[in-house]
Amino acid sequence: MRTLHVVTHPEATHHVEGVVGGWHDSRLTPAGVRAAVSIARALRARIPDGAEVELFTSDLRRTLRTADEVSEVFGVKPVLDRRLREKSYGEAEGRPQEWLDRRFVPPPAAGERMDHHEGVRGAETKEVWARRVYAAMDEILRSPCGHQIVVTHGGSLTYVVASWIGMPIESVGYVSFRAPSGSITTLREDDFFHNRQVVGLGDTRHLDCRRRSP
């Protein structure tokens, strides 16, 4: 049986500053660092002792810092992969969110959505974004390791899950899997039928425990 544990990085500085994230290389806030510790502990509780574990992460600072906590708990070195980054918002990155909101052109309800240009210079289209995440997932899933941890971003999580369930990339124009910051999504494949399940999407119970603790 294979289990993929997909982590969305917790609170980062761009969240609290109200600026556009994307490839803007923001850091975890102090609250985000505490959440990363809780994520690592939650994963340790879910993965049996002695099980082989592989760790993959986006190469931006907020995901790397999250992966560092996981790495320390499991004693494995993270594999950095820039293809797991969030969508690039081009010239909007690091600017106030309202700057992007004024210029953003939403995709049409019908028609071309994957190659739609959102009105911001340098921003990735949904097709370019999805294809690089799919390529990263193809490589990750070539390994037979039973427990793999992927640290990524809230937007890119959609394409991690879509790739996992074998959704054709031409069909992801409307799909959106929403998961909060600091969440864990659990994906599992059985050894007999090789069916792939979405066991849990965007679980944050580990963060609730942290908030209740003194």
Short mmCIF file of C-alpha atoms in Angstrom, two decimals:
data_model
loop_
_atom_site.label_atom_id
_atom_site.label_comp_id
_atom_site.label_asym_id
_atom_site.label_seq_id
_atom_site.Cartn_x
_atom_site.Cartn_y
_atom_site.Cartn_z
CA MET A 1 0.00 0.00 0.00
CA ARG A 2 1.21 3.48 -0.86
CA THR A 3 0.22 6.59 1.08
CA LEU A 4 0.94 10.11 -0.06
CA HIS A 5 0.79 12.76 2.67
CA VAL A 6 0.40 16.18 1.04
CA VAL A 7 1.16 19.20 3.25
CA THR A 8 0.21 22.78 2.44
CA HIS A 9 2.63 25.16 4.14
CA PRO A 10 1.21 27.07 7.14
CA GLU A 11 0.95 30.83 7.69
CA ALA A 12 3.58 32.86 5.85
CA THR A 13 4.47 36.54 5.84
CA HIS A 14 2.62 37.23 2.59
CA HIS A 15 -0.61 36.09 4.28
CA VAL A 16 -0.37 38.60 7.11
CA GLU A 17 1.05 41.39 4.95
CA GLY A 18 -1.78 41.11 2.42
CA VAL A 19 0.53 40.73 -0.56
CA VAL A 20 0.45 38.29 -3.47
CA GLY A 21 2.29 35.04 -2.84
CA GLY A 22 2.99 32.90 -5.88
CA TRP A 23 6.76 32.77 -6.37
CA HIS A 24 7.27 35.70 -3.99
CA ASP A 25 9.67 34.05 -1.52
CA SER A 26 7.93 34.78 1.75
CA ARG A 27 8.88 33.16 5.07
CA LEU A 28 6.81 31.38 7.68
CA THR A 29 5.57 33.62 10.47
CA PRO A 30 6.26 32.57 14.09
CA ALA A 31 2.76 31.08 14.12
CA GLY A 32 3.58 29.28 10.90
CA VAL A 33 6.73 27.78 12.41
CA ARG A 34 4.73 26.49 15.39
CA ALA A 35 2.21 25.00 12.96
CA ALA A 36 5.04 23.31 11.03
CA VAL A 37 6.11 21.60 14.26
CA SER A 38 2.53 20.38 14.75
CA ILE A 39 2.43 19.10 11.16
CA ALA A 40 5.61 17.10 11.67
CA ARG A 41 4.28 15.58 14.89
CA ALA A 42 0.97 14.69 13.23
CA LEU A 43 2.78 12.94 10.38
CA ARG A 44 4.96 11.05 12.87
CA ALA A 45 1.79 9.80 14.58
CA ARG A 46 0.31 8.64 11.25
CA ILE A 47 3.33 6.85 9.79
CA PRO A 48 4.45 3.59 11.46
CA ASP A 49 7.86 3.50 13.10
CA GLY A 50 10.44 1.93 10.83
CA ALA A 51 8.48 2.64 7.63
CA GLU A 52 10.47 3.98 4.69
CA VAL A 53 9.67 7.65 4.10
CA GLU A 54 10.49 10.00 1.23
CA LEU A 55 10.11 13.76 1.49
CA PHE A 56 9.60 16.15 -1.45
CA THR A 57 9.12 19.89 -1.24
CA SER A 58 8.74 23.08 -3.21
CA ASP A 59 11.98 25.06 -3.07
CA LEU A 60 10.48 28.31 -1.72
CA ARG A 61 11.43 29.34 1.81
CA ARG A 62 7.98 28.86 3.35
CA THR A 63 7.74 25.25 2.14
CA LEU A 64 11.40 24.51 2.86
CA ARG A 65 10.98 25.68 6.47
CA THR A 66 7.95 23.42 6.81
CA ALA A 67 9.85 20.50 5.29
CA ASP A 68 12.76 21.13 7.71
CA GLU A 69 10.53 20.24 10.65
CA VAL A 70 9.36 17.07 8.92
CA SER A 71 12.92 16.18 7.95
CA GLU A 72 14.08 16.46 11.55
CA VAL A 73 11.34 14.15 12.84
CA PHE A 74 11.88 11.43 10.22
CA GLY A 75 15.62 11.78 9.65
CA VAL A 76 15.24 12.04 5.88
CA LYS A 77 16.66 14.67 3.57
CA PRO A 78 14.06 16.63 1.56
CA VAL A 79 14.19 16.53 -2.23
CA LEU A 80 13.71 20.08 -3.55
CA ASP A 81 11.58 20.45 -6.66
CA ARG A 82 10.69 23.88 -8.04
CA ARG A 83 7.87 22.28 -10.05
CA LEU A 84 5.93 21.99 -6.75
CA ARG A 85 5.84 25.78 -6.37
CA GLU A 86 2.64 27.79 -6.27
CA LYS A 87 1.38 29.42 -9.45
CA SER A 88 3.56 32.26 -10.67
CA TYR A 89 1.70 35.58 -10.67
CA GLY A 90 4.41 37.39 -12.61
CA GLU A 91 4.66 41.10 -11.94
CA ALA A 92 1.95 40.88 -9.26
CA GLU A 93 4.10 38.86 -6.86
CA GLY A 94 4.91 40.70 -3.64
CA ARG A 95 2.51 43.53 -4.52
CA PRO A 96 -0.61 44.28 -2.47
CA GLN A 97 -3.42 41.81 -3.16
CA GLU A 98 -5.71 44.66 -4.17
CA TRP A 99 -3.23 45.56 -6.95
CA LEU A 100 -3.77 42.12 -8.46
CA ASP A 101 -7.52 42.17 -7.83
CA ARG A 102 -7.92 45.35 -9.90
CA ARG A 103 -6.18 43.81 -12.91
CA PHE A 104 -7.20 40.18 -12.70
CA VAL A 105 -9.25 38.84 -15.62
CA PRO A 106 -11.18 35.72 -14.48
CA PRO A 107 -11.49 32.75 -16.82
CA PRO A 108 -14.68 32.41 -18.87
CA ALA A 109 -17.50 30.18 -17.64
CA ALA A 110 -17.28 28.30 -20.94
CA GLY A 111 -14.55 28.08 -23.55
CA GLU A 112 -10.77 28.16 -23.17
CA ARG A 113 -9.83 28.09 -19.49
CA MET A 114 -6.45 26.34 -19.45
CA ASP A 115 -4.61 28.81 -21.70
CA HIS A 116 -6.58 31.83 -20.46
CA HIS A 117 -4.49 34.96 -19.84
CA GLU A 118 -5.40 36.62 -16.54
CA GLY A 119 -4.25 40.11 -17.49
CA VAL A 120 -1.02 40.16 -15.47
CA ARG A 121 2.30 40.26 -17.27
CA GLY A 122 4.49 37.23 -16.63
CA ALA A 123 1.81 35.19 -14.86
CA GLU A 124 1.57 31.48 -15.62
CA THR A 125 -1.49 30.13 -17.37
CA LYS A 126 -3.35 27.31 -15.68
CA GLU A 127 -2.02 24.92 -18.32
CA VAL A 128 1.65 25.75 -17.68
CA TRP A 129 1.08 25.53 -13.92
CA ALA A 130 -0.76 22.21 -14.08
CA ARG A 131 1.73 20.60 -16.44
CA ARG A 132 4.74 21.29 -14.22
CA VAL A 133 2.98 19.92 -11.12
CA TYR A 134 1.89 16.84 -13.08
CA ALA A 135 5.49 16.33 -14.24
CA ALA A 136 6.72 16.49 -10.63
CA MET A 137 4.07 14.00 -9.56
CA ASP A 138 4.95 11.59 -12.38
CA GLU A 139 8.51 11.52 -11.07
CA ILE A 140 7.52 11.16 -7.41
CA LEU A 141 5.18 8.26 -8.14
CA ARG A 142 7.83 6.30 -10.02
CA SER A 143 9.28 5.43 -6.62
CA PRO A 144 7.72 2.39 -4.90
CA CYS A 145 8.16 3.95 -1.42
CA GLY A 146 5.18 3.23 0.83
CA HIS A 147 5.03 6.64 2.53
CA GLN A 148 5.80 9.81 0.62
CA ILE A 149 5.40 13.33 2.00
CA VAL A 150 4.91 16.24 -0.41
CA VAL A 151 5.15 19.81 0.93
CA THR A 152 3.56 22.28 -1.45
CA HIS A 153 1.15 25.25 -1.66
CA GLY A 154 -2.61 25.60 -1.40
CA GLY A 155 -3.15 26.26 -5.10
CA SER A 156 -0.79 23.58 -6.35
CA LEU A 157 -2.51 21.00 -4.14
CA THR A 158 -5.32 20.86 -6.73
CA TYR A 159 -2.98 19.51 -9.37
CA VAL A 160 -1.26 17.12 -6.97
CA VAL A 161 -4.65 15.53 -6.24
CA ALA A 162 -5.82 15.66 -9.88
CA SER A 163 -2.63 13.94 -10.98
CA TRP A 164 -2.99 11.32 -8.25
CA ILE A 165 -6.47 10.29 -9.40
CA GLY A 166 -5.39 10.21 -13.04
CA MET A 167 -7.48 13.15 -14.23
CA PRO A 168 -6.42 14.04 -17.79
CA ILE A 169 -4.68 17.37 -17.78
CA GLU A 170 -7.06 18.60 -20.49
CA SER A 171 -9.93 18.14 -18.00
CA VAL A 172 -8.63 20.18 -15.05
CA GLY A 173 -9.88 23.55 -16.29
CA TYR A 174 -12.74 23.56 -13.79
CA VAL A 175 -11.31 21.49 -10.95
CA SER A 176 -10.42 22.96 -7.55
CA PHE A 177 -9.54 21.05 -4.39
CA ARG A 178 -9.51 23.50 -1.50
CA ALA A 179 -7.32 22.94 1.55
CA PRO A 180 -6.37 25.42 4.31
CA SER A 181 -2.83 26.51 5.04
CA GLY A 182 -1.02 24.03 7.27
CA SER A 183 -3.29 21.15 6.30
CA ILE A 184 -2.54 17.51 5.55
CA THR A 185 -4.25 15.71 2.65
CA THR A 186 -4.03 11.90 2.66
CA LEU A 187 -3.99 9.95 -0.61
CA ARG A 188 -3.83 6.14 -0.65
CA GLU A 189 -3.37 3.40 -3.26
CA ASP A 190 -4.16 -0.24 -2.46
CA ASP A 191 -1.89 -3.11 -3.48
CA PHE A 192 -4.57 -5.32 -5.05
CA PHE A 193 -6.71 -3.17 -7.35
CA HIS A 194 -4.27 -0.23 -7.34
CA ASN A 195 -7.24 2.06 -6.89
CA ARG A 196 -6.34 5.52 -5.65
CA GLN A 197 -8.37 7.18 -2.92
CA VAL A 198 -8.59 10.66 -1.51
CA VAL A 199 -8.82 9.55 2.11
CA GLY A 200 -8.79 13.00 3.67
CA LEU A 201 -8.66 16.48 2.15
CA GLY A 202 -7.25 19.46 4.01
CA ASP A 203 -7.18 18.00 7.54
CA THR A 204 -6.28 20.63 10.17
CA ARG A 205 -7.10 18.76 13.39
CA HIS A 206 -3.44 18.87 14.39
CA LEU A 207 -3.62 22.68 14.33
CA ASP A 208 -6.76 22.69 16.50
CA CYS A 209 -4.87 20.66 19.11
CA ARG A 210 -2.04 23.19 19.05
CA ARG A 211 -4.44 26.08 19.56
CA ARG A 212 -6.08 24.38 22.55
CA SER A 213 -2.80 23.63 24.28
CA PRO A 214 -1.55 26.10 26.93
#
